[in-house]
Coordinates of C-alpha atoms in Angstrom, one line a residue:
M1 CA 10.3 -24.2 -4.2
T2 CA 10.7 -20.8 -5.9
P3 CA 10.8 -17.5 -4.0
S4 CA 7.3 -16.6 -5.4
T5 CA 5.9 -19.6 -3.4
W6 CA 7.5 -18.5 -0.1
H7 CA 5.3 -17.2 2.7
P8 CA 4.5 -13.5 2.3
T9 CA 6.1 -12.6 5.6
T10 CA 9.3 -14.4 4.5
R11 CA 9.4 -12.4 1.3
A12 CA 8.7 -9.2 3.2
A13 CA 11.6 -10.0 5.4
L14 CA 13.9 -10.4 2.4
W15 CA 12.7 -7.1 0.9
M16 CA 13.3 -5.4 4.3
G17 CA 16.8 -6.9 4.3
G18 CA 17.4 -5.2 0.9
A19 CA 16.0 -1.9 2.3
L20 CA 18.3 -2.1 5.3
L21 CA 21.4 -2.9 3.3
S22 CA 20.6 -0.2 0.8
L23 CA 20.1 2.4 3.6
V24 CA 23.4 1.4 5.3
A25 CA 25.2 1.6 2.0
M26 CA 23.8 5.1 1.4
A27 CA 24.8 6.2 4.8
L28 CA 28.4 5.0 4.3
A29 CA 28.6 6.6 0.9
A30 CA 27.3 9.9 2.3
R31 CA 29.8 9.8 5.2
H32 CA 32.7 9.3 2.9
L33 CA 31.6 12.0 0.4
S34 CA 30.9 14.6 3.2
A35 CA 34.6 14.7 4.0
T36 CA 35.2 16.7 0.8
L37 CA 31.9 17.6 -0.8
S38 CA 29.2 19.8 0.8
V39 CA 25.8 18.4 1.7
F40 CA 24.3 20.6 -1.0
Q41 CA 26.6 19.1 -3.6
I42 CA 25.8 15.5 -2.5
L43 CA 22.1 16.3 -2.8
F44 CA 22.6 17.8 -6.2
F45 CA 24.3 14.7 -7.6
R46 CA 21.5 12.5 -6.0
S47 CA 18.9 14.6 -7.8
V48 CA 20.7 14.4 -11.2
L49 CA 21.0 10.6 -10.9
G50 CA 17.4 10.3 -9.7
L51 CA 16.1 12.4 -12.6
M52 CA 18.0 10.2 -15.1
I53 CA 16.6 7.0 -13.7
I54 CA 13.0 8.3 -13.5
S55 CA 13.2 9.7 -17.0
L56 CA 14.2 6.3 -18.3
L57 CA 11.2 4.8 -16.5
L58 CA 8.9 7.5 -17.9
N59 CA 10.2 6.8 -21.4
K60 CA 8.8 3.3 -20.9
Y61 CA 5.6 3.9 -19.0
G62 CA 4.6 7.3 -20.4
W63 CA 5.4 11.0 -19.9
H64 CA 1.7 11.8 -19.7
Q65 CA 2.0 10.9 -16.0
I66 CA 3.8 14.2 -15.2
R67 CA 0.8 16.4 -16.1
T68 CA -0.4 17.9 -12.9
A69 CA -2.6 20.7 -11.6
H70 CA -1.0 20.4 -8.2
L71 CA 2.4 22.0 -8.7
G72 CA 2.2 23.9 -5.4
E73 CA 1.8 20.7 -3.5
H74 CA 4.7 19.1 -5.3
L75 CA 6.8 22.2 -4.5
M76 CA 5.9 22.1 -0.8
R77 CA 6.5 18.4 -0.6
N78 CA 10.0 18.6 -2.1
I79 CA 11.2 21.7 -0.3
S80 CA 10.4 19.9 2.9
H81 CA 11.9 16.6 1.7
F82 CA 15.1 18.4 0.6
G83 CA 15.3 19.9 4.1
G84 CA 14.9 16.4 5.6
Q85 CA 17.6 15.0 3.4
Y86 CA 19.9 17.9 4.3
G87 CA 19.4 17.3 8.0
W88 CA 20.0 13.5 7.6
I89 CA 23.2 13.8 5.6
Y90 CA 24.5 16.6 7.8
G91 CA 23.9 14.4 10.9
I92 CA 25.6 11.4 9.2
A93 CA 28.7 13.6 8.8
F94 CA 29.0 14.8 12.4
I95 CA 27.4 12.5 14.9
P96 CA 27.2 8.7 15.3
M97 CA 25.1 7.1 12.5
A98 CA 23.1 5.1 15.0
Q99 CA 21.9 8.4 16.7
V100 CA 20.9 9.7 13.2
F101 CA 18.8 6.6 12.5
A102 CA 17.2 6.6 16.0
I103 CA 16.1 10.3 15.7
E104 CA 14.8 9.6 12.3
F105 CA 12.3 7.1 13.8
T106 CA 10.4 10.1 15.1
A107 CA 9.0 11.0 11.7
P108 CA 5.6 9.2 12.3
V109 CA 5.2 11.3 15.5
W110 CA 5.5 14.5 13.6
S111 CA 3.4 13.1 10.7
A112 CA 0.5 12.5 13.1
L113 CA 0.7 16.1 14.3
L114 CA 1.0 17.6 10.9
A115 CA -1.8 15.4 9.4
A116 CA -4.1 16.8 12.1
V117 CA -3.2 20.3 11.0
I118 CA -3.0 19.9 7.2
L119 CA -5.3 17.0 6.4
G120 CA -7.8 17.5 9.3
E121 CA -7.2 14.0 10.7
R122 CA -8.3 13.5 14.2
L123 CA -5.6 13.3 16.9
T124 CA -6.9 10.1 18.6
L125 CA -5.7 8.8 22.0
P126 CA -3.4 6.2 20.4
R127 CA -1.7 8.9 18.3
I128 CA -1.4 11.1 21.4
V129 CA 0.3 8.2 23.2
S130 CA 2.6 7.7 20.2
V131 CA 3.5 11.4 20.3
V132 CA 4.2 11.3 24.1
L133 CA 6.4 8.2 23.8
G134 CA 8.1 9.6 20.7
L135 CA 9.0 12.9 22.5
T136 CA 10.2 10.9 25.5
G137 CA 12.4 8.8 23.2
V138 CA 13.9 12.0 21.7
F139 CA 14.7 13.4 25.1
I140 CA 16.5 10.2 26.1
I141 CA 18.5 10.1 22.8
V142 CA 19.4 13.8 22.5
R143 CA 19.8 14.4 26.3
P144 CA 19.2 18.2 26.4
D145 CA 19.6 18.0 30.2
T146 CA 23.3 17.5 29.8
G147 CA 23.8 20.8 28.0
A148 CA 25.9 19.3 25.3
V149 CA 23.5 18.8 22.4
H150 CA 25.4 18.6 19.1
P151 CA 24.0 21.0 16.5
A152 CA 23.9 18.0 14.0
A153 CA 21.5 16.2 16.3
L154 CA 19.1 19.2 16.2
A155 CA 19.6 19.2 12.4
V156 CA 18.5 15.6 12.2
L157 CA 15.5 16.3 14.5
M158 CA 14.4 19.2 12.3
G159 CA 15.1 17.0 9.3
S160 CA 12.8 14.4 10.7
V161 CA 10.0 17.0 11.1
A162 CA 10.6 18.1 7.4
F163 CA 10.5 14.4 6.3
S164 CA 7.1 14.1 8.1
L165 CA 5.7 17.1 6.2
S166 CA 6.8 15.5 2.9
Y167 CA 5.1 12.2 4.0
V168 CA 1.8 14.1 4.7
M169 CA 2.1 15.9 1.3
T170 CA 2.8 12.6 -0.4
K171 CA -0.4 11.2 1.2
K172 CA -2.3 14.3 -0.2
L173 CA -0.8 13.8 -3.7
S174 CA -1.1 10.1 -4.0
P175 CA -4.8 10.1 -5.1
V176 CA -4.0 12.5 -7.9
S177 CA -0.4 11.7 -8.9
T178 CA 1.3 8.4 -9.9
P179 CA 4.4 7.3 -8.0
L180 CA 6.6 8.0 -11.0
S181 CA 5.1 11.5 -11.2
I182 CA 5.9 12.2 -7.5
L183 CA 9.5 10.9 -7.9
F184 CA 10.0 12.9 -11.1
Y185 CA 9.0 16.2 -9.5
M186 CA 11.1 15.3 -6.4
S187 CA 14.3 15.1 -8.5
L188 CA 13.3 18.0 -10.8
I189 CA 12.5 20.5 -7.9
Q190 CA 15.4 19.4 -5.7
L191 CA 18.0 19.6 -8.4
P192 CA 18.3 23.4 -8.4
L193 CA 17.9 23.5 -4.6
G194 CA 21.1 21.6 -4.4
L195 CA 22.9 23.2 -7.4
V196 CA 22.6 26.9 -6.5
P197 CA 24.3 26.7 -3.1
S198 CA 26.8 24.1 -4.5
V199 CA 28.1 26.5 -7.2
M200 CA 29.5 28.9 -4.5
H201 CA 31.8 26.2 -3.1
W202 CA 32.0 23.8 -5.9
V203 CA 34.5 20.8 -5.6
T204 CA 35.0 18.7 -8.6
P205 CA 34.6 15.0 -7.6
T206 CA 37.5 12.7 -8.2
L207 CA 37.2 9.4 -10.2
V208 CA 37.3 7.6 -6.9
Q209 CA 34.3 9.5 -5.6
V210 CA 32.2 8.7 -8.7
P211 CA 31.1 5.2 -7.6
L212 CA 30.2 6.7 -4.2
I213 CA 28.1 9.3 -5.8
L214 CA 26.3 6.6 -7.9
L215 CA 25.9 4.6 -4.7
A216 CA 24.4 7.4 -2.7
G217 CA 22.1 8.4 -5.5
S218 CA 20.8 5.0 -6.4
M219 CA 20.5 3.4 -2.9
G220 CA 17.8 5.9 -1.9
L221 CA 15.5 4.8 -4.7
I222 CA 16.3 1.1 -4.0
T223 CA 15.5 1.6 -0.3
H224 CA 12.0 3.1 -1.1
Y225 CA 11.3 0.4 -3.6
C226 CA 12.2 -2.4 -1.2
L227 CA 10.1 -0.8 1.6
A228 CA 7.1 -0.5 -0.7
R229 CA 7.4 -4.2 -1.7
A230 CA 7.7 -5.3 1.9
M231 CA 4.7 -3.2 3.0
K232 CA 2.7 -4.8 0.1
L233 CA 3.5 -8.3 1.4
A234 CA 3.1 -7.9 5.1
D235 CA 1.3 -5.7 7.7
A236 CA 2.9 -2.6 9.1
T237 CA 3.0 -4.3 12.5
V238 CA 5.4 -6.8 11.0
V239 CA 7.4 -4.5 8.8
I240 CA 8.1 -1.8 11.4
P241 CA 9.8 -4.1 13.9
M242 CA 12.0 -5.3 10.9
D243 CA 12.8 -1.7 10.1
F244 CA 13.9 -1.2 13.7
L245 CA 16.8 -3.7 12.9
R246 CA 18.5 -0.9 11.0
L247 CA 19.5 0.7 14.4
P248 CA 21.6 -2.2 15.7
L249 CA 22.9 -2.8 12.2
I250 CA 24.1 0.7 11.7
A251 CA 25.4 0.8 15.3
V252 CA 27.6 -2.2 14.6
V253 CA 28.8 -0.7 11.3
G254 CA 29.6 2.6 12.9
A255 CA 31.5 0.9 15.7
A256 CA 33.4 -1.3 13.3
F257 CA 34.3 1.4 10.7
Y258 CA 34.5 4.6 12.7
G259 CA 34.9 3.6 16.3
E260 CA 31.5 5.1 17.3
P261 CA 30.4 4.1 20.8
L262 CA 27.5 1.8 21.4
Q263 CA 25.2 3.7 23.8
G264 CA 22.5 1.8 25.8
L265 CA 20.3 4.9 26.3
L266 CA 20.1 5.4 22.5
F267 CA 18.4 2.0 22.2
V268 CA 16.1 2.7 25.1
G269 CA 15.0 6.0 23.5
A270 CA 14.5 4.3 20.1
A271 CA 12.5 1.5 21.8
C272 CA 10.2 4.2 23.2
I273 CA 9.7 5.7 19.8
L274 CA 9.1 2.3 18.2
G275 CA 6.7 1.2 20.9
G276 CA 4.6 4.4 20.5
N277 CA 4.5 3.9 16.7
L278 CA 3.5 0.2 17.0
Y279 CA 0.8 1.0 19.6
S280 CA -0.7 3.7 17.5
I281 CA -0.8 1.4 14.4
V282 CA -2.3 -1.6 16.3
A283 CA -4.9 0.6 18.1
E284 CA -5.9 2.4 14.9
R285 CA -6.3 -0.8 13.0
R286 CA -8.4 -2.3 15.8
R287 CA -10.6 0.8 16.0
A288 CA -11.2 0.7 12.2
A289 CA -12.0 -3.0 12.4
D290 CA -14.6 -2.4 15.2
K291 CA -16.2 0.4 13.1
A292 CA -16.4 -1.9 10.1
T293 CA -18.0 -4.7 12.2
Q294 CA -20.6 -2.2 13.7
A295 CA -21.4 -1.0 10.2

């Protein structure tokens, strides 16, 4: 029996395994690099590597794909995506990695709110429930009532909002731009955003750091590719719980390599966020199916 004959859910699980391992590898590489390189410099090197990889793909599939009449949308998408990446890597450097991953789960919550404002999508009851549960989860994870919120946690939270804006803009660009075009402009626009601040405090990477830079730059693309393949093979209600496994995985890695504490409340908060996301997806799918039946 070859992998192509396996059940789609089994293959989706394998692709999700690849996505999880890639994401963890990227987090570890970013944590090590952040000890000597600035976040801006790490993002600059990621953009350089990404631009090289995407250019090779465009050489094969055609540079005509980058023609666009939507440069403003690309610019907005990538400024927000750059902000999201900055918050994520900044958080990786200063707070437990599991907390970073848990806060990142809130991106669909902010996406629902921004889609209502930017795309005019209706804020339905399931989406409102998702927002409420998501905000509850954030409160449990960040614990502002203790008066000891780390600035990096707020950076990750703001980064999650920025990521959600980039998701909404990706949705807006998808009908008029190919995936390679979107990735090309992502690397092209974000390269100077990382370079200019890096020049002021430039640190020349050592030979030991080069593999880590390559790892941090390539794992992001591999993660997105694996997620896309998994979503193509299985429903979101199957893939999202699999994606949740990255939280216990990174918690174990953080505890093993950096002595980061395993906090029960973090998992409770993440479960609230995940539950809200899943409820919204299931309810929206059911509502769409009912409409199709009635039609």
